[in-house]
Amino acid sequence: PHELVLQRVAGSTPVEEVRFLRQRLRIELDEDRERALIGGLFLRSGQSRTEIGRFLSPEERKGFATVLRKALILH
């Protein structure tokens, strides 16, 4: 309940795991609203910034950012 655990699984390579304290975690979506462009989705804690959801379409990244922010607030 106090942290978010990110696991990256890629084929036969070892699972990569990064832990974020929820109280310091921010969800960042690179977005240019004037030109309606959506870039990368990131988890940020302090100076550390980890990109997630590269495989998602821009609209899916935007929707996932919204859902993830709400989930972190509710728990």
mmCIF file of N, CA and C in Angstrom:
data_model
loop_
_atom_site.group_PDB
_atom_site.id
_atom_site.type_symbol
_atom_site.label_atom_id
_atom_site.label_comp_id
_atom_site.label_asym_id
_atom_site.label_seq_id
_atom_site.Cartn_x
_atom_site.Cartn_y
_atom_site.Cartn_z
ATOM 1 N N PRO A 1 0.804 -1.226 0.000
ATOM 2 C CA PRO A 1 0.000 0.000 0.000
ATOM 3 C C PRO A 1 0.840 1.281 0.000
ATOM 4 N N HIS A 2 2.151 1.159 0.275
ATOM 5 C CA HIS A 2 2.986 2.351 0.364
ATOM 6 C C HIS A 2 3.899 2.551 -0.836
ATOM 7 N N GLU A 3 3.834 1.626 -1.784
ATOM 8 C CA GLU A 3 4.706 1.765 -2.937
ATOM 9 C C GLU A 3 4.065 1.191 -4.194
ATOM 10 N N LEU A 4 4.571 1.657 -5.328
ATOM 11 C CA LEU A 4 4.176 1.107 -6.616
ATOM 12 C C LEU A 4 5.376 0.326 -7.127
ATOM 13 N N VAL A 5 5.149 -0.891 -7.570
ATOM 14 C CA VAL A 5 6.230 -1.737 -8.071
ATOM 15 C C VAL A 5 6.040 -1.900 -9.578
ATOM 16 N N LEU A 6 7.039 -1.503 -10.335
ATOM 17 C CA LEU A 6 7.024 -1.627 -11.786
ATOM 18 C C LEU A 6 7.914 -2.800 -12.170
ATOM 19 N N GLN A 7 7.360 -3.736 -12.917
ATOM 20 C CA GLN A 7 8.141 -4.862 -13.415
ATOM 21 C C GLN A 7 8.130 -4.827 -14.936
ATOM 22 N N ARG A 8 9.315 -4.944 -15.510
ATOM 23 C CA ARG A 8 9.437 -5.021 -16.962
ATOM 24 C C ARG A 8 9.851 -6.436 -17.326
ATOM 25 N N VAL A 9 9.053 -7.037 -18.178
ATOM 26 C CA VAL A 9 9.309 -8.393 -18.636
ATOM 27 C C VAL A 9 9.519 -8.335 -20.143
ATOM 28 N N ALA A 10 10.672 -8.804 -20.600
ATOM 29 C CA ALA A 10 10.981 -8.776 -22.029
ATOM 30 C C ALA A 10 11.605 -10.102 -22.439
ATOM 31 N N GLY A 11 10.763 -10.977 -22.947
ATOM 32 C CA GLY A 11 11.259 -12.262 -23.442
ATOM 33 C C GLY A 11 11.981 -13.059 -22.388
ATOM 34 N N SER A 12 13.189 -13.494 -22.719
ATOM 35 C CA SER A 12 13.945 -14.359 -21.808
ATOM 36 C C SER A 12 14.905 -13.576 -20.908
ATOM 37 N N THR A 13 14.917 -12.251 -21.002
ATOM 38 C CA THR A 13 15.795 -11.464 -20.136
ATOM 39 C C THR A 13 15.230 -11.447 -18.717
ATOM 40 N N PRO A 14 16.093 -11.265 -17.724
ATOM 41 C CA PRO A 14 15.605 -11.231 -16.338
ATOM 42 C C PRO A 14 14.598 -10.083 -16.127
ATOM 43 N N VAL A 15 13.664 -10.309 -15.229
ATOM 44 C CA VAL A 15 12.655 -9.291 -14.904
ATOM 45 C C VAL A 15 13.350 -8.122 -14.229
ATOM 46 N N GLU A 16 13.060 -6.923 -14.720
ATOM 47 C CA GLU A 16 13.594 -5.693 -14.132
ATOM 48 C C GLU A 16 12.519 -5.121 -13.216
ATOM 49 N N GLU A 17 12.889 -4.771 -11.996
ATOM 50 C CA GLU A 17 11.911 -4.267 -11.039
ATOM 51 C C GLU A 17 12.382 -2.936 -10.471
ATOM 52 N N VAL A 18 11.467 -1.948 -10.453
ATOM 53 C CA VAL A 18 11.738 -0.637 -9.878
ATOM 54 C C VAL A 18 10.621 -0.338 -8.893
ATOM 55 N N ARG A 19 10.983 0.151 -7.713
ATOM 56 C CA ARG A 19 9.995 0.456 -6.681
ATOM 57 C C ARG A 19 9.928 1.968 -6.466
ATOM 58 N N PHE A 20 8.703 2.469 -6.347
ATOM 59 C CA PHE A 20 8.467 3.893 -6.125
ATOM 60 C C PHE A 20 7.644 4.069 -4.852
ATOM 61 N N LEU A 21 8.080 4.942 -3.954
ATOM 62 C CA LEU A 21 7.263 5.289 -2.801
ATOM 63 C C LEU A 21 6.095 6.133 -3.291
ATOM 64 N N ARG A 22 4.900 5.733 -2.922
ATOM 65 C CA ARG A 22 3.702 6.410 -3.431
ATOM 66 C C ARG A 22 3.646 7.874 -3.037
ATOM 67 N N GLN A 23 4.126 8.211 -1.854
ATOM 68 C CA GLN A 23 4.050 9.601 -1.410
ATOM 69 C C GLN A 23 4.952 10.526 -2.225
ATOM 70 N N ARG A 24 5.942 9.968 -2.916
ATOM 71 C CA ARG A 24 6.854 10.791 -3.718
ATOM 72 C C ARG A 24 6.641 10.614 -5.221
ATOM 73 N N LEU A 25 5.695 9.778 -5.600
ATOM 74 C CA LEU A 25 5.494 9.420 -7.000
ATOM 75 C C LEU A 25 4.598 10.413 -7.721
ATOM 76 N N ARG A 26 5.022 10.805 -8.915
ATOM 77 C CA ARG A 26 4.203 11.639 -9.794
ATOM 78 C C ARG A 26 4.065 10.947 -11.134
ATOM 79 N N ILE A 27 2.882 11.085 -11.724
ATOM 80 C CA ILE A 27 2.627 10.558 -13.057
ATOM 81 C C ILE A 27 2.750 11.748 -14.011
ATOM 82 N N GLU A 28 3.631 11.651 -14.996
ATOM 83 C CA GLU A 28 3.847 12.744 -15.947
ATOM 84 C C GLU A 28 3.519 12.271 -17.358
ATOM 85 N N LEU A 29 2.750 13.074 -18.065
ATOM 86 C CA LEU A 29 2.431 12.813 -19.464
ATOM 87 C C LEU A 29 2.903 14.010 -20.271
ATOM 88 N N ASP A 30 3.841 13.781 -21.181
ATOM 89 C CA ASP A 30 4.300 14.865 -22.054
ATOM 90 C C ASP A 30 3.177 15.159 -23.042
ATOM 91 N N GLU A 31 2.654 16.377 -22.963
ATOM 92 C CA GLU A 31 1.493 16.714 -23.783
ATOM 93 C C GLU A 31 1.595 18.160 -24.263
ATOM 94 N N ASP A 32 1.401 18.360 -25.543
ATOM 95 C CA ASP A 32 1.349 19.689 -26.135
ATOM 96 C C ASP A 32 -0.112 19.932 -26.505
ATOM 97 N N ARG A 33 -0.833 20.602 -25.640
ATOM 98 C CA ARG A 33 -2.270 20.794 -25.838
ATOM 99 C C ARG A 33 -2.584 21.724 -27.005
ATOM 100 N N GLU A 34 -1.703 22.680 -27.272
ATOM 101 C CA GLU A 34 -1.941 23.603 -28.390
ATOM 102 C C GLU A 34 -1.946 22.872 -29.728
ATOM 103 N N ARG A 35 -1.090 21.875 -29.867
ATOM 104 C CA ARG A 35 -1.009 21.134 -31.131
ATOM 105 C C ARG A 35 -1.645 19.753 -31.032
ATOM 106 N N ALA A 36 -2.275 19.454 -29.888
ATOM 107 C CA ALA A 36 -2.956 18.163 -29.661
ATOM 108 C C ALA A 36 -2.008 16.980 -29.854
ATOM 109 N N LEU A 37 -0.790 17.100 -29.299
ATOM 110 C CA LEU A 37 0.196 16.029 -29.388
ATOM 111 C C LEU A 37 0.403 15.411 -28.007
ATOM 112 N N ILE A 38 0.481 14.101 -27.959
ATOM 113 C CA ILE A 38 0.711 13.378 -26.714
ATOM 114 C C ILE A 38 2.004 12.600 -26.859
ATOM 115 N N GLY A 39 2.917 12.829 -25.912
ATOM 116 C CA GLY A 39 4.215 12.152 -25.944
ATOM 117 C C GLY A 39 4.279 11.013 -24.951
ATOM 118 N N GLY A 40 5.421 10.915 -24.290
ATOM 119 C CA GLY A 40 5.680 9.808 -23.380
ATOM 120 C C GLY A 40 4.949 9.928 -22.050
ATOM 121 N N LEU A 41 4.803 8.777 -21.395
ATOM 122 C CA LEU A 41 4.195 8.675 -20.072
ATOM 123 C C LEU A 41 5.293 8.215 -19.115
ATOM 124 N N PHE A 42 5.427 8.916 -17.986
ATOM 125 C CA PHE A 42 6.540 8.670 -17.080
ATOM 126 C C PHE A 42 6.090 8.554 -15.630
ATOM 127 N N LEU A 43 6.839 7.753 -14.870
ATOM 128 C CA LEU A 43 6.733 7.719 -13.419
ATOM 129 C C LEU A 43 7.929 8.514 -12.907
ATOM 130 N N ARG A 44 7.688 9.520 -12.064
ATOM 131 C CA ARG A 44 8.781 10.339 -11.548
ATOM 132 C C ARG A 44 8.784 10.289 -10.026
ATOM 133 N N SER A 45 9.983 10.099 -9.492
ATOM 134 C CA SER A 45 10.210 10.152 -8.057
ATOM 135 C C SER A 45 11.539 10.840 -7.851
ATOM 136 N N GLY A 46 11.510 12.034 -7.299
ATOM 137 C CA GLY A 46 12.744 12.806 -7.161
ATOM 138 C C GLY A 46 13.321 13.106 -8.530
ATOM 139 N N GLN A 47 14.589 12.779 -8.731
ATOM 140 C CA GLN A 47 15.245 13.004 -10.021
ATOM 141 C C GLN A 47 15.098 11.826 -10.976
ATOM 142 N N SER A 48 14.543 10.729 -10.491
ATOM 143 C CA SER A 48 14.370 9.533 -11.315
ATOM 144 C C SER A 48 13.092 9.626 -12.142
ATOM 145 N N ARG A 49 13.210 9.339 -13.429
ATOM 146 C CA ARG A 49 12.062 9.384 -14.332
ATOM 147 C C ARG A 49 12.118 8.144 -15.222
ATOM 148 N N THR A 50 11.062 7.323 -15.139
ATOM 149 C CA THR A 50 11.009 6.064 -15.867
ATOM 150 C C THR A 50 9.840 6.074 -16.838
ATOM 151 N N GLU A 51 10.121 5.845 -18.116
ATOM 152 C CA GLU A 51 9.046 5.825 -19.116
ATOM 153 C C GLU A 51 8.304 4.493 -19.058
ATOM 154 N N ILE A 52 6.983 4.579 -19.175
ATOM 155 C CA ILE A 52 6.134 3.389 -19.215
ATOM 156 C C ILE A 52 5.170 3.511 -20.393
ATOM 157 N N GLY A 53 4.641 2.385 -20.829
ATOM 158 C CA GLY A 53 3.587 2.374 -21.840
ATOM 159 C C GLY A 53 3.999 2.801 -23.232
ATOM 160 N N ARG A 54 5.261 2.583 -23.604
ATOM 161 C CA ARG A 54 5.707 2.968 -24.950
ATOM 162 C C ARG A 54 4.907 2.280 -26.047
ATOM 163 N N PHE A 55 4.417 1.093 -25.756
ATOM 164 C CA PHE A 55 3.683 0.305 -26.736
ATOM 165 C C PHE A 55 2.246 0.795 -26.925
ATOM 166 N N LEU A 56 1.787 1.692 -26.061
ATOM 167 C CA LEU A 56 0.419 2.213 -26.149
ATOM 168 C C LEU A 56 0.326 3.342 -27.168
ATOM 169 N N SER A 57 -0.852 3.504 -27.739
ATOM 170 C CA SER A 57 -1.081 4.649 -28.629
ATOM 171 C C SER A 57 -1.122 5.916 -27.769
ATOM 172 N N PRO A 58 -0.966 7.095 -28.378
ATOM 173 C CA PRO A 58 -1.030 8.331 -27.602
ATOM 174 C C PRO A 58 -2.318 8.461 -26.771
ATOM 175 N N GLU A 59 -3.461 8.151 -27.348
ATOM 176 C CA GLU A 59 -4.717 8.256 -26.599
ATOM 177 C C GLU A 59 -4.786 7.238 -25.465
ATOM 178 N N GLU A 60 -4.226 6.055 -25.692
ATOM 179 C CA GLU A 60 -4.190 5.045 -24.627
ATOM 180 C C GLU A 60 -3.283 5.490 -23.482
ATOM 181 N N ARG A 61 -2.141 6.126 -23.811
ATOM 182 C CA ARG A 61 -1.250 6.650 -22.763
ATOM 183 C C ARG A 61 -1.965 7.713 -21.943
ATOM 184 N N LYS A 62 -2.705 8.578 -22.613
ATOM 185 C CA LYS A 62 -3.442 9.636 -21.912
ATOM 186 C C LYS A 62 -4.490 9.022 -20.976
ATOM 187 N N GLY A 63 -5.234 8.050 -21.445
ATOM 188 C CA GLY A 63 -6.242 7.392 -20.624
ATOM 189 C C GLY A 63 -5.625 6.630 -19.464
ATOM 190 N N PHE A 64 -4.499 5.942 -19.720
ATOM 191 C CA PHE A 64 -3.832 5.191 -18.667
ATOM 192 C C PHE A 64 -3.296 6.130 -17.591
ATOM 193 N N ALA A 65 -2.772 7.287 -17.993
ATOM 194 C CA ALA A 65 -2.282 8.273 -17.017
ATOM 195 C C ALA A 65 -3.406 8.695 -16.081
ATOM 196 N N THR A 66 -4.582 8.937 -16.626
ATOM 197 C CA THR A 66 -5.732 9.340 -15.820
ATOM 198 C C THR A 66 -6.125 8.236 -14.839
ATOM 199 N N VAL A 67 -6.222 7.010 -15.328
ATOM 200 C CA VAL A 67 -6.604 5.870 -14.483
ATOM 201 C C VAL A 67 -5.553 5.629 -13.395
ATOM 202 N N LEU A 68 -4.284 5.708 -13.753
ATOM 203 C CA LEU A 68 -3.219 5.467 -12.793
ATOM 204 C C LEU A 68 -3.207 6.536 -11.705
ATOM 205 N N ARG A 69 -3.397 7.791 -12.071
ATOM 206 C CA ARG A 69 -3.464 8.874 -11.064
ATOM 207 C C ARG A 69 -4.609 8.619 -10.076
ATOM 208 N N LYS A 70 -5.764 8.257 -10.588
ATOM 209 C CA LYS A 70 -6.919 7.984 -9.722
ATOM 210 C C LYS A 70 -6.656 6.801 -8.805
ATOM 211 N N ALA A 71 -6.038 5.745 -9.327
ATOM 212 C CA ALA A 71 -5.768 4.552 -8.526
ATOM 213 C C ALA A 71 -4.793 4.874 -7.386
ATOM 214 N N LEU A 72 -3.815 5.716 -7.649
ATOM 215 C CA LEU A 72 -2.836 6.063 -6.617
ATOM 216 C C LEU A 72 -3.464 6.928 -5.530
ATOM 217 N N ILE A 73 -4.432 7.740 -5.876
ATOM 218 C CA ILE A 73 -5.125 8.582 -4.896
ATOM 219 C C ILE A 73 -6.047 7.748 -4.022
ATOM 220 N N LEU A 74 -6.720 6.767 -4.607
ATOM 221 C CA LEU A 74 -7.724 5.980 -3.888
ATOM 222 C C LEU A 74 -7.130 5.018 -2.869
ATOM 223 N N HIS A 75 -5.904 4.606 -3.051
ATOM 224 C CA HIS A 75 -5.340 3.597 -2.125
ATOM 225 C C HIS A 75 -4.454 4.230 -1.112
#
